PDB file of C-alpha atoms in Angstrom:
ATOM      1  CA  MET A   1      32.732  41.716 -26.653  1.00 49.00           C
ATOM      2  CA  PRO A   2      33.111  44.428 -23.990  1.00 51.00           C
ATOM      3  CA  PHE A   3      35.090  43.816 -20.840  1.00 50.00           C
ATOM      4  CA  ILE A   4      32.857  44.118 -17.773  1.00 50.00           C
ATOM      5  CA  TYR A   5      34.634  45.045 -14.586  1.00 45.00           C
ATOM      6  CA  SER A   6      32.707  44.213 -11.429  1.00 43.00           C
ATOM      7  CA  VAL A   7      33.548  45.926  -8.180  1.00 46.00           C
ATOM      8  CA  GLU A   8      32.379  44.075  -5.128  1.00 46.00           C
ATOM      9  CA  LYS A   9      32.558  45.903  -1.820  1.00 47.00           C
ATOM     10  CA  ARG A  10      34.214  43.580   0.644  1.00 51.00           C
ATOM     11  CA  ALA A  11      33.302  43.673   4.299  1.00 55.00           C
ATOM     12  CA  GLU A  12      36.252  44.264   6.560  1.00 71.00           C
ATOM     13  CA  HIS A  13      37.228  41.465   8.897  1.00 80.00           C
ATOM     14  CA  PHE A  14      37.531  42.558  12.539  1.00 90.00           C
ATOM     15  CA  THR A  15      39.264  40.608  15.328  1.00 93.00           C
ATOM     16  CA  VAL A  16      39.553  41.173  19.063  1.00 94.00           C
ATOM     17  CA  SER A  17      41.621  38.844  21.236  1.00 95.00           C
ATOM     18  CA  GLY A  18      43.478  38.813  24.507  1.00 95.00           C
ATOM     19  CA  ALA A  19      44.656  36.981  27.571  1.00 95.00           C
ATOM     20  CA  ILE A  20      42.344  35.985  30.404  1.00 94.00           C
ATOM     21  CA  HIS A  21      43.706  36.604  33.900  1.00 94.00           C
ATOM     22  CA  PHE A  22      42.255  35.606  37.256  1.00 94.00           C
ATOM     23  CA  ALA A  23      41.886  38.022  40.182  1.00 93.00           C
ATOM     24  CA  GLN A  24      42.101  35.075  42.612  1.00 89.00           C
ATOM     25  CA  ASP A  25      43.879  31.775  42.205  1.00 85.00           C
ATOM     26  CA  PRO A  26      41.770  29.518  39.987  1.00 84.00           C
ATOM     27  CA  PRO A  27      41.579  25.777  40.622  1.00 83.00           C
ATOM     28  CA  LYS A  28      44.564  23.875  39.203  1.00 88.00           C
ATOM     29  CA  LYS A  29      42.218  22.116  36.792  1.00 90.00           C
ATOM     30  CA  PHE A  30      38.625  22.796  35.811  1.00 91.00           C
ATOM     31  CA  PRO A  31      36.167  19.902  36.165  1.00 93.00           C
ATOM     32  CA  PRO A  32      34.236  18.390  33.243  1.00 94.00           C
ATOM     33  CA  LYS A  33      31.439  20.563  31.796  1.00 94.00           C
ATOM     34  CA  SER A  34      33.315  23.806  32.577  1.00 95.00           C
ATOM     35  CA  GLU A  35      32.600  26.429  29.947  1.00 94.00           C
ATOM     36  CA  LEU A  36      33.940  29.906  29.176  1.00 95.00           C
ATOM     37  CA  ARG A  37      31.770  32.446  27.337  1.00 95.00           C
ATOM     38  CA  VAL A  38      33.329  35.686  26.098  1.00 96.00           C
ATOM     39  CA  PHE A  39      31.099  38.455  24.714  1.00 94.00           C
ATOM     40  CA  MET A  40      31.675  41.612  22.738  1.00 94.00           C
ATOM     41  CA  GLU A  41      29.000  44.183  23.532  1.00 93.00           C
ATOM     42  CA  ASP A  42      28.062  47.532  22.043  1.00 91.00           C
ATOM     43  CA  ILE A  43      27.691  49.879  25.013  1.00 90.00           C
ATOM     44  CA  SER A  44      27.449  53.094  22.983  1.00 86.00           C
ATOM     45  CA  ILE A  45      23.936  53.985  24.092  1.00 82.00           C
ATOM     46  CA  TRP A  46      24.280  54.715  27.783  1.00 77.00           C
ATOM     47  CA  ASP A  47      20.555  54.772  28.590  1.00 78.00           C
ATOM     48  CA  SER A  48      19.851  51.265  27.330  1.00 79.00           C
ATOM     49  CA  ASN A  49      21.016  47.683  27.663  1.00 84.00           C
ATOM     50  CA  SER A  50      24.183  46.655  25.908  1.00 85.00           C
ATOM     51  CA  ARG A  51      23.793  44.920  22.568  1.00 87.00           C
ATOM     52  CA  ARG A  52      25.710  41.650  22.195  1.00 89.00           C
ATOM     53  CA  LEU A  53      27.589  41.621  18.876  1.00 89.00           C
ATOM     54  CA  GLN A  54      29.543  38.400  19.188  1.00 91.00           C
ATOM     55  CA  GLU A  55      29.980  35.498  21.567  1.00 93.00           C
ATOM     56  CA  THR A  56      32.591  32.791  21.658  1.00 93.00           C
ATOM     57  CA  VAL A  57      32.231  29.636  23.771  1.00 93.00           C
ATOM     58  CA  VAL A  58      35.168  27.469  24.883  1.00 91.00           C
ATOM     59  CA  ASP A  59      34.857  24.078  26.601  1.00 93.00           C
ATOM     60  CA  LEU A  60      37.339  24.151  29.490  1.00 93.00           C
ATOM     61  CA  SER A  61      36.659  20.623  30.736  1.00 90.00           C
ATOM     62  CA  ASN A  62      39.904  19.369  32.278  1.00 82.00           C
ATOM     63  CA  TYR A  63      41.737  22.575  31.307  1.00 88.00           C
ATOM     64  CA  LYS A  64      44.849  22.990  33.456  1.00 86.00           C
ATOM     65  CA  THR A  65      45.231  26.576  34.607  1.00 82.00           C
ATOM     66  CA  GLU A  66      49.018  26.393  34.385  1.00 84.00           C
ATOM     67  CA  ASN A  67      48.468  26.892  30.646  1.00 86.00           C
ATOM     68  CA  LYS A  68      47.856  30.387  29.319  1.00 88.00           C
ATOM     69  CA  LEU A  69      44.174  31.093  28.682  1.00 91.00           C
ATOM     70  CA  GLU A  70      43.299  33.330  25.731  1.00 93.00           C
ATOM     71  CA  TYR A  71      40.238  34.232  23.678  1.00 94.00           C
ATOM     72  CA  SER A  72      39.726  35.426  20.126  1.00 95.00           C
ATOM     73  CA  MET A  73      36.636  36.420  18.202  1.00 93.00           C
ATOM     74  CA  SER A  74      36.009  37.782  14.741  1.00 92.00           C
ATOM     75  CA  LEU A  75      33.224  39.900  13.351  1.00 87.00           C
ATOM     76  CA  MET A  76      32.248  40.766   9.847  1.00 85.00           C
ATOM     77  CA  PRO A  77      31.395  43.448   9.012  1.00 84.00           C
ATOM     78  CA  LYS A  78      33.577  45.571  11.239  1.00 85.00           C
ATOM     79  CA  PRO A  79      31.743  47.375  14.069  1.00 86.00           C
ATOM     80  CA  LYS A  80      31.153  51.102  13.666  1.00 83.00           C
ATOM     81  CA  PRO A  81      34.186  53.292  14.362  1.00 83.00           C
ATOM     82  CA  SER A  82      33.979  55.701  17.304  1.00 73.00           C
ATOM     83  CA  GLU A  83      31.358  53.611  19.075  1.00 83.00           C
ATOM     84  CA  THR A  84      32.166  52.151  22.510  1.00 89.00           C
ATOM     85  CA  TYR A  85      32.526  48.403  23.048  1.00 92.00           C
ATOM     86  CA  ASN A  86      33.084  46.130  26.035  1.00 94.00           C
ATOM     87  CA  ILE A  87      34.462  42.626  26.465  1.00 96.00           C
ATOM     88  CA  ALA A  88      32.738  40.563  29.176  1.00 96.00           C
ATOM     89  CA  ALA A  89      33.058  36.923  30.168  1.00 97.00           C
ATOM     90  CA  VAL A  90      31.554  34.204  32.357  1.00 96.00           C
ATOM     91  CA  LEU A  91      33.311  30.962  33.264  1.00 95.00           C
ATOM     92  CA  ASN A  92      30.900  28.299  34.548  1.00 95.00           C
ATOM     93  CA  VAL A  93      32.827  25.776  36.668  1.00 94.00           C
ATOM     94  CA  GLY A  94      31.567  22.193  36.349  1.00 94.00           C
ATOM     95  CA  TRP A  95      28.278  22.974  34.595  1.00 93.00           C
ATOM     96  CA  LYS A  96      26.894  24.522  31.424  1.00 91.00           C
ATOM     97  CA  PRO A  97      23.896  26.859  31.281  1.00 89.00           C
ATOM     98  CA  GLU A  98      20.848  25.373  29.594  1.00 84.00           C
ATOM     99  CA  GLY A  99      19.451  28.058  27.341  1.00 73.00           C
ATOM    100  CA  ARG A 100      18.702  31.676  28.067  1.00 70.00           C
ATOM    101  CA  GLY A 101      15.882  33.435  29.771  1.00 69.00           C
ATOM    102  CA  PRO A 102      14.753  34.940  33.048  1.00 71.00           C
ATOM    103  CA  ASP A 103      14.061  31.513  34.562  1.00 72.00           C
ATOM    104  CA  LYS A 104      17.442  30.041  33.558  1.00 78.00           C
ATOM    105  CA  ASP A 105      20.600  30.053  35.700  1.00 85.00           C
ATOM    106  CA  TRP A 106      23.590  31.621  33.963  1.00 87.00           C
ATOM    107  CA  ILE A 107      26.020  31.939  36.877  1.00 90.00           C
ATOM    108  CA  LYS A 108      26.456  30.249  40.272  1.00 91.00           C
ATOM    109  CA  THR A 109      28.655  30.530  43.355  1.00 91.00           C
ATOM    110  CA  GLY A 110      32.168  29.347  42.476  1.00 92.00           C
ATOM    111  CA  ASP A 111      31.976  30.535  38.870  1.00 94.00           C
ATOM    112  CA  PHE A 112      34.078  33.401  37.516  1.00 95.00           C
ATOM    113  CA  GLN A 113      33.003  36.563  35.700  1.00 96.00           C
ATOM    114  CA  THR A 114      34.277  39.963  34.648  1.00 96.00           C
ATOM    115  CA  SER A 115      33.217  42.427  37.304  1.00 92.00           C
ATOM    116  CA  LYS A 116      34.843  45.439  35.662  1.00 93.00           C
ATOM    117  CA  MET A 117      34.310  46.866  32.227  1.00 92.00           C
ATOM    118  CA  PHE A 118      36.999  46.249  29.599  1.00 94.00           C
ATOM    119  CA  VAL A 119      36.089  49.053  27.226  1.00 92.00           C
ATOM    120  CA  PHE A 120      37.633  50.042  23.926  1.00 91.00           C
ATOM    121  CA  ALA A 121      36.759  52.178  20.915  1.00 89.00           C
ATOM    122  CA  VAL A 122      37.095  51.084  17.300  1.00 90.00           C
ATOM    123  CA  SER A 123      38.985  53.268  14.858  1.00 89.00           C
ATOM    124  CA  LYS A 124      38.470  53.204  11.113  1.00 87.00           C
ATOM    125  CA  ASP A 125      42.147  52.435  10.427  1.00 89.00           C
ATOM    126  CA  LYS A 126      42.546  49.418  12.698  1.00 91.00           C
ATOM    127  CA  ASN A 127      41.052  45.910  12.344  1.00 92.00           C
ATOM    128  CA  ASN A 128      42.851  43.898  15.033  1.00 94.00           C
ATOM    129  CA  TYR A 129      42.557  44.682  18.746  1.00 94.00           C
ATOM    130  CA  THR A 130      44.054  43.153  21.878  1.00 96.00           C
ATOM    131  CA  LYS A 131      42.010  43.461  25.057  1.00 96.00           C
ATOM    132  CA  ASP A 132      43.091  41.436  28.097  1.00 96.00           C
ATOM    133  CA  ILE A 133      40.401  40.759  30.674  1.00 96.00           C
ATOM    134  CA  GLU A 134      40.273  39.651  34.302  1.00 96.00           C
ATOM    135  CA  LEU A 135      37.846  37.192  35.874  1.00 96.00           C
ATOM    136  CA  GLU A 136      36.801  37.248  39.530  1.00 95.00           C
ATOM    137  CA  ARG A 137      35.378  34.319  41.481  1.00 94.00           C
ATOM    138  CA  ILE A 138      31.758  34.603  42.566  1.00 91.00           C
ATOM    139  CA  ASP A 139      31.479  33.909  46.288  1.00 85.00           C
ATOM    140  CA  TRP A 140      27.918  34.801  47.039  1.00 70.00           C
ATOM    141  CA  HIS A 141      26.510  34.055  50.427  1.00 53.00           C
ATOM    142  CA  GLU A 142      22.824  33.723  50.930  1.00 43.00           C
ATOM    143  CA  GLN A 143      21.464  37.236  51.229  1.00 40.00           C
ATOM    144  CA  VAL A 144      18.425  38.051  53.279  1.00 39.00           C
ATOM    145  CA  TYR A 145      16.422  41.030  52.144  1.00 37.00           C
ATOM    146  CA  SER A 146      14.120  42.752  54.559  1.00 35.00           C
ATOM    147  CA  GLU A 147      11.663  45.548  53.988  1.00 41.00           C
ATOM    148  CA  LYS A 148      12.171  48.594  56.144  1.00 39.00           C
TER     149      LYS A 148
END
């Protein structure tokens, strides 16, 4: 009986993780229903919207901010090398968004979000990346728009 050798191409496991810092002092403790969403986006095509590749959601109800806050997400297969990627995040304080869509709230005054881009490129020889991010508090005031 002949020996049959099967070669199975295995997808590479890819991980990006990092610390989450706050631009302003966060509350000492987040209230119930607080939720952190961290996204990895493909931003390679500059004339179009980013494409979300991965999202991780963390319940931060009663999380004490004296503890270090970190995120980690894995993708398989590995994203394309030499493309450009961004890590973005939204921290909803005391509430959780209900679904997605143009008529759904996703952020409110008092929440935190990344307001800068945290960009990195993927190389073919590396599978684990560290990308720290910074969240800023949203302090919107009612804006009045007038036509001129």
